[in-house]
mmCIF file of C-alpha atoms in Angstrom:
data_model
loop_
_atom_site.group_PDB
_atom_site.id
_atom_site.type_symbol
_atom_site.label_atom_id
_atom_site.label_comp_id
_atom_site.label_asym_id
_atom_site.label_seq_id
_atom_site.Cartn_x
_atom_site.Cartn_y
_atom_site.Cartn_z
ATOM 1 C CA MET S 1 13.529 -62.356 -18.956
ATOM 2 C CA PRO S 2 10.653 -60.257 -17.223
ATOM 3 C CA GLN S 3 9.477 -61.907 -14.194
ATOM 4 C CA VAL S 4 6.558 -60.835 -12.391
ATOM 5 C CA GLU S 5 8.867 -60.674 -9.071
ATOM 6 C CA ASP S 6 10.436 -57.570 -10.861
ATOM 7 C CA GLY S 7 6.914 -55.478 -11.025
ATOM 8 C CA TYR S 8 3.642 -56.049 -12.452
ATOM 9 C CA THR S 9 0.291 -54.555 -12.727
ATOM 10 C CA ARG S 10 -3.119 -55.916 -11.695
ATOM 11 C CA LEU S 11 -5.938 -55.613 -13.731
ATOM 12 C CA ALA S 12 -9.608 -57.003 -13.671
ATOM 13 C CA ASN S 13 -10.445 -59.321 -16.067
ATOM 14 C CA GLU S 14 -13.616 -57.542 -16.527
ATOM 15 C CA ILE S 15 -11.487 -54.316 -17.505
ATOM 16 C CA LEU S 16 -9.528 -56.500 -20.151
ATOM 17 C CA GLU S 17 -12.365 -57.848 -21.818
ATOM 18 C CA ASN S 18 -14.294 -54.998 -22.174
ATOM 19 C CA ILE S 19 -11.311 -52.992 -23.661
ATOM 20 C CA MET S 20 -10.591 -55.320 -25.947
ATOM 21 C CA LYS S 21 -14.065 -54.872 -27.630
ATOM 22 C CA ALA S 22 -13.466 -50.917 -27.469
ATOM 23 C CA SER S 23 -12.957 -49.149 -30.879
ATOM 24 C CA LEU S 24 -9.914 -47.812 -30.230
ATOM 25 C CA ASN S 25 -6.743 -46.581 -32.485
ATOM 26 C CA GLY S 26 -3.307 -47.935 -32.032
ATOM 27 C CA THR S 27 -2.345 -44.688 -30.230
ATOM 28 C CA GLN S 28 -5.378 -44.342 -27.953
ATOM 29 C CA PHE S 29 -4.811 -48.077 -26.977
ATOM 30 C CA ARG S 30 -1.101 -47.312 -26.286
ATOM 31 C CA ILE S 31 -2.332 -44.318 -24.202
ATOM 32 C CA VAL S 32 -4.485 -46.533 -22.195
ATOM 33 C CA MET S 33 -1.634 -48.870 -21.482
ATOM 34 C CA ALA S 34 0.625 -46.004 -20.337
ATOM 35 C CA VAL S 35 -2.372 -44.894 -17.858
ATOM 36 C CA TRP S 36 -2.480 -48.407 -16.535
ATOM 37 C CA ARG S 37 1.223 -48.613 -16.044
ATOM 38 C CA TYR S 38 1.545 -45.376 -14.241
ATOM 39 C CA THR S 39 -1.463 -45.750 -12.092
ATOM 40 C CA TYR S 40 -2.557 -49.210 -11.515
ATOM 41 C CA GLY S 41 1.214 -50.063 -11.527
ATOM 42 C CA PHE S 42 1.828 -47.922 -8.625
ATOM 43 C CA GLN S 43 -1.206 -49.374 -6.800
ATOM 44 C CA ARG S 44 -2.598 -45.689 -7.181
ATOM 45 C CA LYS S 45 -6.309 -45.181 -9.326
ATOM 46 C CA GLU S 46 -4.755 -41.439 -10.492
ATOM 47 C CA HIS S 47 -2.072 -39.636 -11.403
ATOM 48 C CA ASP S 48 -0.857 -36.237 -13.088
ATOM 49 C CA LEU S 49 0.485 -37.250 -16.708
ATOM 50 C CA SER S 50 1.494 -34.230 -18.643
ATOM 51 C CA LEU S 51 1.300 -34.517 -22.332
ATOM 52 C CA THR S 52 4.842 -34.595 -22.597
ATOM 53 C CA PHE S 53 5.549 -37.381 -20.191
ATOM 54 C CA LEU S 54 2.715 -39.483 -22.129
ATOM 55 C CA ALA S 55 4.373 -38.975 -25.484
ATOM 56 C CA LYS S 56 7.758 -39.986 -24.260
ATOM 57 C CA ALA S 57 6.099 -43.117 -22.384
ATOM 58 C CA ILE S 58 4.337 -44.285 -25.889
ATOM 59 C CA ASP S 59 6.796 -43.017 -27.967
ATOM 60 C CA ALA S 60 4.381 -40.502 -29.957
ATOM 61 C CA SER S 61 4.492 -36.760 -30.546
ATOM 62 C CA ARG S 62 2.901 -34.392 -28.209
ATOM 63 C CA GLY S 63 0.664 -33.424 -30.619
ATOM 64 C CA GLN S 64 -0.631 -36.585 -31.355
ATOM 65 C CA VAL S 65 -0.978 -37.739 -27.834
ATOM 66 C CA ASP S 66 -3.072 -34.419 -27.084
ATOM 67 C CA ARG S 67 -5.580 -35.199 -29.968
ATOM 68 C CA GLU S 68 -5.765 -38.952 -29.110
ATOM 69 C CA LEU S 69 -6.122 -38.291 -25.555
ATOM 70 C CA THR S 70 -8.834 -35.766 -25.967
ATOM 71 C CA ALA S 71 -10.550 -38.521 -27.471
ATOM 72 C CA LEU S 72 -10.369 -40.878 -25.142
ATOM 73 C CA ILE S 73 -11.719 -38.054 -22.413
ATOM 74 C CA ASP S 74 -14.731 -37.454 -24.558
ATOM 75 C CA ARG S 75 -15.518 -40.957 -24.751
ATOM 76 C CA LYS S 76 -15.342 -41.345 -20.765
ATOM 77 C CA ILE S 77 -12.674 -43.706 -21.205
ATOM 78 C CA ILE S 78 -10.174 -41.560 -19.607
ATOM 79 C CA THR S 79 -11.423 -39.113 -16.886
ATOM 80 C CA VAL S 80 -9.701 -35.840 -15.712
ATOM 81 C CA VAL S 81 -9.954 -35.469 -11.702
ATOM 82 C CA GLY S 82 -8.004 -32.288 -11.136
ATOM 83 C CA THR S 83 -4.644 -30.821 -11.772
ATOM 84 C CA GLY S 84 -1.376 -31.562 -10.817
ATOM 85 C CA GLY S 85 1.317 -29.431 -8.934
ATOM 86 C CA ARG S 86 2.757 -28.131 -12.235
ATOM 87 C CA GLY S 87 -0.265 -27.813 -14.010
ATOM 88 C CA SER S 88 -0.641 -30.913 -15.580
ATOM 89 C CA ARG S 89 -3.900 -33.022 -15.173
ATOM 90 C CA VAL S 90 -4.733 -35.616 -13.111
ATOM 91 C CA ILE S 91 -5.981 -38.249 -14.774
ATOM 92 C CA ALA S 92 -7.691 -41.877 -14.137
ATOM 93 C CA PHE S 93 -9.113 -44.774 -16.107
ATOM 94 C CA ASN S 94 -12.472 -44.866 -16.073
ATOM 95 C CA LYS S 95 -13.616 -48.581 -14.922
ATOM 96 C CA ASP S 96 -16.954 -48.375 -15.409
ATOM 97 C CA HIS S 97 -17.206 -49.522 -18.912
ATOM 98 C CA SER S 98 -20.982 -48.777 -19.098
ATOM 99 C CA GLU S 99 -20.163 -45.197 -19.303
ATOM 100 C CA TRP S 100 -17.666 -45.545 -22.224
ATOM 101 C CA ILE S 101 -19.093 -43.908 -25.609
ATOM 102 C CA ASP S 102 -18.672 -46.838 -27.895
ATOM 103 C CA ARG S 103 -17.875 -44.600 -30.887
ATOM 104 C CA PRO S 104 -15.529 -41.610 -31.332
ATOM 105 C CA LEU S 105 -17.594 -38.601 -31.105
ATOM 106 C CA ILE S 106 -15.397 -36.788 -33.790
ATOM 107 C CA SER S 107 -14.974 -38.393 -37.067
ATOM 108 C CA GLY S 108 -11.586 -39.542 -38.050
ATOM 109 C CA LEU S 109 -10.522 -40.565 -34.381
ATOM 110 C CA SER S 110 -11.225 -44.028 -35.158
ATOM 111 C CA ALA S 111 -8.622 -45.992 -36.933
ATOM 112 C CA ASN S 112 -11.557 -48.392 -38.460
ATOM 113 C CA PRO S 113 -14.514 -46.363 -38.775
ATOM 114 C CA SER S 114 -17.790 -48.271 -38.003
ATOM 115 C CA THR S 115 -19.987 -49.202 -40.927
ATOM 116 C CA GLU S 116 -23.158 -49.636 -38.599
ATOM 117 C CA PRO S 117 -25.936 -47.490 -39.294
ATOM 118 C CA SER S 118 -25.496 -43.923 -37.523
ATOM 119 C CA SER S 119 -27.005 -43.997 -33.812
ATOM 120 C CA THR S 120 -28.789 -40.990 -34.278
ATOM 121 C CA VAL S 121 -31.494 -42.184 -37.383
ATOM 122 C CA SER S 122 -34.878 -43.061 -35.811
ATOM 123 C CA THR S 123 -35.823 -46.528 -35.571
ATOM 124 C CA VAL S 124 -39.331 -45.916 -34.577
ATOM 125 C CA PRO S 125 -42.216 -45.720 -37.035
ATOM 126 C CA SER S 126 -42.503 -42.706 -39.341
ATOM 127 C CA SER S 127 -45.700 -41.723 -37.772
ATOM 128 C CA THR S 128 -44.233 -41.213 -34.520
ATOM 129 C CA SER S 129 -40.566 -40.041 -35.371
ATOM 130 C CA ARG S 130 -39.327 -36.924 -35.347
ATOM 131 C CA THR S 131 -39.591 -34.286 -38.330
ATOM 132 C CA LYS S 132 -36.185 -33.977 -40.407
ATOM 133 C CA LYS S 133 -35.765 -30.577 -39.037
ATOM 134 C CA GLU S 134 -35.587 -31.866 -35.309
ATOM 135 C CA ASN S 135 -33.350 -34.742 -36.540
ATOM 136 C CA ILE S 136 -30.707 -32.562 -38.040
ATOM 137 C CA LYS S 137 -31.258 -30.173 -35.001
ATOM 138 C CA GLU S 138 -30.551 -33.029 -32.499
ATOM 139 C CA LYS S 139 -27.864 -34.212 -34.774
ATOM 140 C CA LYS S 140 -26.032 -30.941 -34.415
ATOM 141 C CA LYS S 141 -26.152 -30.867 -30.714
ATOM 142 C CA ASN S 142 -24.824 -34.527 -30.250
ATOM 143 C CA THR S 143 -21.778 -33.733 -32.340
ATOM 144 C CA ARG S 144 -21.088 -30.433 -31.029
ATOM 145 C CA GLN S 145 -18.033 -30.815 -28.953
ATOM 146 C CA PRO S 146 -16.589 -28.319 -26.295
ATOM 147 C CA LYS S 147 -13.460 -26.391 -27.218
ATOM 148 C CA LYS S 148 -10.210 -28.119 -26.120
ATOM 149 C CA TYR S 149 -7.370 -25.981 -24.848
ATOM 150 C CA ALA S 150 -3.385 -27.131 -24.348
ATOM 151 C CA GLU S 151 -1.875 -27.145 -21.304
ATOM 152 C CA ASP S 152 0.386 -24.334 -22.823
ATOM 153 C CA SER S 153 -2.447 -22.018 -24.017
ATOM 154 C CA THR S 154 -3.031 -18.886 -22.073
ATOM 155 C CA TYR S 155 -6.702 -19.577 -20.990
ATOM 156 C CA PHE S 156 -5.690 -23.348 -19.564
ATOM 157 C CA LYS S 157 -2.532 -21.381 -17.890
ATOM 158 C CA MET S 158 -5.369 -18.626 -16.170
ATOM 159 C CA ALA S 159 -7.451 -21.493 -15.096
ATOM 160 C CA VAL S 160 -4.321 -23.117 -13.470
ATOM 161 C CA TYR S 161 -3.706 -20.315 -11.910
ATOM 162 C CA PHE S 162 -6.902 -19.769 -10.414
ATOM 163 C CA HIS S 163 -7.440 -23.012 -9.588
ATOM 164 C CA GLU S 164 -3.975 -23.128 -7.727
ATOM 165 C CA LYS S 165 -5.584 -20.349 -5.356
ATOM 166 C CA VAL S 166 -9.007 -21.311 -5.341
ATOM 167 C CA THR S 167 -7.645 -24.722 -3.742
ATOM 168 C CA ALA S 168 -5.529 -23.177 -1.251
ATOM 169 C CA VAL S 169 -8.286 -21.172 0.241
ATOM 170 C CA ALA S 170 -10.585 -24.345 0.060
ATOM 171 C CA LYS S 171 -7.957 -26.301 2.122
ATOM 172 C CA ALA S 172 -7.540 -23.863 4.489
ATOM 173 C CA GLU S 173 -11.493 -23.225 4.942
ATOM 174 C CA GLY S 174 -11.691 -27.206 4.717
ATOM 175 C CA LEU S 175 -13.770 -27.191 1.466
ATOM 176 C CA ALA S 176 -11.205 -28.911 -0.810
ATOM 177 C CA HIS S 177 -13.833 -31.405 -1.667
ATOM 178 C CA LEU S 178 -15.854 -28.553 -3.820
ATOM 179 C CA VAL S 179 -12.692 -27.815 -6.189
ATOM 180 C CA ILE S 180 -10.333 -30.902 -6.243
ATOM 181 C CA LYS S 181 -12.140 -32.375 -8.926
ATOM 182 C CA ALA S 182 -12.626 -29.278 -11.075
ATOM 183 C CA ASP S 183 -12.753 -29.558 -14.655
ATOM 184 C CA LEU S 184 -9.668 -27.171 -16.247
ATOM 185 C CA GLN S 185 -10.929 -27.609 -19.785
ATOM 186 C CA LYS S 186 -14.460 -25.894 -18.701
ATOM 187 C CA TRP S 187 -12.740 -23.132 -16.399
ATOM 188 C CA ALA S 188 -10.497 -22.648 -19.713
ATOM 189 C CA ASP S 189 -13.407 -21.950 -21.518
ATOM 190 C CA GLU S 190 -15.013 -19.366 -18.932
ATOM 191 C CA PHE S 191 -11.474 -17.272 -19.324
ATOM 192 C CA ARG S 192 -11.556 -17.691 -22.928
ATOM 193 C CA LYS S 193 -15.716 -16.439 -22.488
ATOM 194 C CA LEU S 194 -14.333 -13.742 -20.385
ATOM 195 C CA VAL S 195 -12.049 -12.272 -22.940
ATOM 196 C CA GLU S 196 -13.652 -13.095 -26.261
ATOM 197 C CA ILE S 197 -16.970 -12.681 -25.033
ATOM 198 C CA ASP S 198 -17.125 -10.237 -22.456
ATOM 199 C CA LYS S 199 -14.327 -8.289 -23.775
ATOM 200 C CA VAL S 200 -12.371 -8.097 -20.535
ATOM 201 C CA GLU S 201 -9.182 -8.162 -22.452
ATOM 202 C CA ASP S 202 -6.500 -6.787 -20.020
ATOM 203 C CA LYS S 203 -5.338 -9.852 -18.477
ATOM 204 C CA ARG S 204 -3.442 -8.048 -15.986
ATOM 205 C CA LEU S 205 -6.625 -6.885 -14.656
ATOM 206 C CA ILE S 206 -8.116 -10.548 -14.456
ATOM 207 C CA ALA S 207 -4.955 -11.858 -12.490
ATOM 208 C CA GLU S 208 -5.769 -9.009 -10.201
ATOM 209 C CA VAL S 209 -9.187 -9.773 -9.604
ATOM 210 C CA ILE S 210 -8.378 -13.385 -9.058
ATOM 211 C CA ASP S 211 -5.217 -12.361 -6.622
ATOM 212 C CA TRP S 212 -7.856 -10.077 -4.597
ATOM 213 C CA VAL S 213 -10.774 -12.391 -4.627
ATOM 214 C CA THR S 214 -8.841 -15.216 -3.163
ATOM 215 C CA SER S 215 -7.622 -12.696 -0.321
ATOM 216 C CA ASP S 216 -10.738 -11.144 0.655
ATOM 217 C CA PRO S 217 -12.337 -12.612 3.865
ATOM 218 C CA PHE S 218 -15.930 -12.523 2.095
ATOM 219 C CA TRP S 219 -15.501 -13.282 -1.490
ATOM 220 C CA LYS S 220 -12.722 -16.101 -1.290
ATOM 221 C CA VAL S 221 -15.305 -18.420 0.207
ATOM 222 C CA ASN S 222 -18.018 -17.342 -2.154
ATOM 223 C CA VAL S 223 -16.120 -17.300 -5.900
ATOM 224 C CA LEU S 224 -14.808 -21.167 -5.915
ATOM 225 C CA SER S 225 -15.218 -21.574 -9.525
ATOM 226 C CA ALA S 226 -14.362 -20.169 -13.044
ATOM 227 C CA LYS S 227 -17.908 -19.598 -13.842
ATOM 228 C CA LYS S 228 -18.732 -17.849 -10.824
ATOM 229 C CA LEU S 229 -15.772 -15.347 -11.468
ATOM 230 C CA ARG S 230 -16.931 -14.814 -14.680
ATOM 231 C CA ASP S 231 -20.598 -14.098 -13.492
ATOM 232 C CA LYS S 232 -19.610 -11.818 -11.108
ATOM 233 C CA PHE S 233 -16.389 -10.272 -12.460
ATOM 234 C CA GLY S 234 -17.616 -6.570 -13.165
ATOM 235 C CA GLU S 235 -18.860 -6.310 -9.641
ATOM 236 C CA LEU S 236 -15.715 -7.839 -8.491
ATOM 237 C CA ALA S 237 -13.098 -5.618 -10.367
ATOM 238 C CA LEU S 238 -15.482 -2.617 -9.182
ATOM 239 C CA LYS S 239 -15.082 -3.837 -5.063
ATOM 240 C CA MET S 240 -11.375 -4.676 -5.773
ATOM 241 C CA LYS S 241 -10.811 -0.967 -6.827
ATOM 242 C CA ALA S 242 -12.955 0.502 -4.149
ATOM 243 C CA ALA S 243 -11.089 -1.246 -1.824
ATOM 244 C CA GLN S 244 -7.687 -0.102 -2.693
ATOM 245 C CA LYS S 245 -8.514 3.527 -2.827
ATOM 246 C CA PRO S 246 -7.284 5.431 0.323
ATOM 247 C CA PRO S 247 -9.846 6.449 2.592
ATOM 248 C CA GLU S 248 -10.484 10.213 2.458
ATOM 249 C CA ARG S 249 -9.738 12.496 5.171
ATOM 250 C CA LYS S 250 -12.341 14.486 6.607
ATOM 251 C CA GLN S 251 -11.833 18.068 7.564
ATOM 252 C CA ALA S 252 -12.253 18.692 11.350
ATOM 253 C CA LYS S 253 -15.063 21.215 11.373
ATOM 254 C CA PRO S 254 -14.430 24.092 13.430
ATOM 255 C CA ASP S 255 -15.089 24.378 17.311
ATOM 256 C CA PRO S 256 -16.965 27.612 18.138
ATOM 257 C CA ARG S 257 -15.489 27.503 21.380
ATOM 258 C CA ASP S 258 -12.090 28.212 19.925
ATOM 259 C CA ARG S 259 -13.482 31.441 19.129
ATOM 260 C CA GLU S 260 -14.921 32.519 22.328
ATOM 261 C CA ILE S 261 -11.585 31.670 23.986
ATOM 262 C CA ALA S 262 -9.573 33.939 21.419
ATOM 263 C CA LEU S 263 -12.290 36.529 22.281
ATOM 264 C CA GLN S 264 -11.461 36.494 26.314
ATOM 265 C CA ARG S 265 -7.622 36.443 25.145
ATOM 266 C CA TRP S 266 -8.563 39.800 22.992
ATOM 267 C CA ILE S 267 -10.204 41.294 25.828
ATOM 268 C CA ALA S 268 -7.500 40.142 28.319
ATOM 269 C CA GLU S 269 -4.803 42.103 26.212
ATOM 270 C CA GLY S 270 -7.012 45.455 26.601
ATOM 271 C CA LYS S 271 -8.233 45.537 23.127
ATOM 272 C CA ASN S 272 -11.787 46.777 22.136
ATOM 273 C CA PRO S 273 -14.291 43.585 22.061
ATOM 274 C CA ASP S 274 -16.195 45.301 19.346
ATOM 275 C CA GLU S 275 -12.874 44.956 16.971
ATOM 276 C CA PHE S 276 -12.590 41.572 17.454
ATOM 277 C CA ASN S 277 -13.103 39.147 13.947
ATOM 278 C CA TRP S 278 -15.303 36.624 14.645
ATOM 279 C CA ALA S 279 -14.448 35.264 10.740
ATOM 280 C CA ASP S 280 -10.893 33.866 11.391
#
């Protein structure tokens, strides 16, 4: 029989009372339970939990976990605080339930869709309410969601690679706090924009610039985010190429004194000074 002496997970009653009120579907609730088990269950606030690990823990498919974990992150019930040693996300349960978004931002994620009136409908008198056009624009703004990238996607891997390089530099410079909680989803989106919008399609060049930037004495402490890397990528690529060129050798200018010495030798050999060739 299970006994607390064999191990238990400490949870504040306030957390239990509020998670009971949250509109979660079955998979989302199981993910929350798994996060509790492998964080609070080990007396820690956060831990790197990959999609594969969570899928195995709750006996669900990886794609299902990816979708529902994304929903929990969007609703600020689960937070991403960094990246682990193998590139998996370090996640934590957000105890501040006042920050939770009450309803899913993406339709279809909730097991029991709400029948309550939409929160975007104005409740103020019509004389002071916004125009229909403004309401539609605001509704689109509120429902627009950022792109999400799987951990095995190219852009996410690029974000992880750069983050690992920057983290090593930041730790060496005593600036680890500036990058340790980087949002890898946002970093991945910056790399997508670099490739798809800025048309920097040579991924080998991107890797070379990353390696150079994180080793250059000046730039390694001035480019600590994917956005900064993208903003300055053209300048950085040009500086890298210039730094890689071997220095040009300057040809030594002839010393006029050499010809004077040669003339003295010419005369010493008994030759006619007027026949000396000054051009050689």
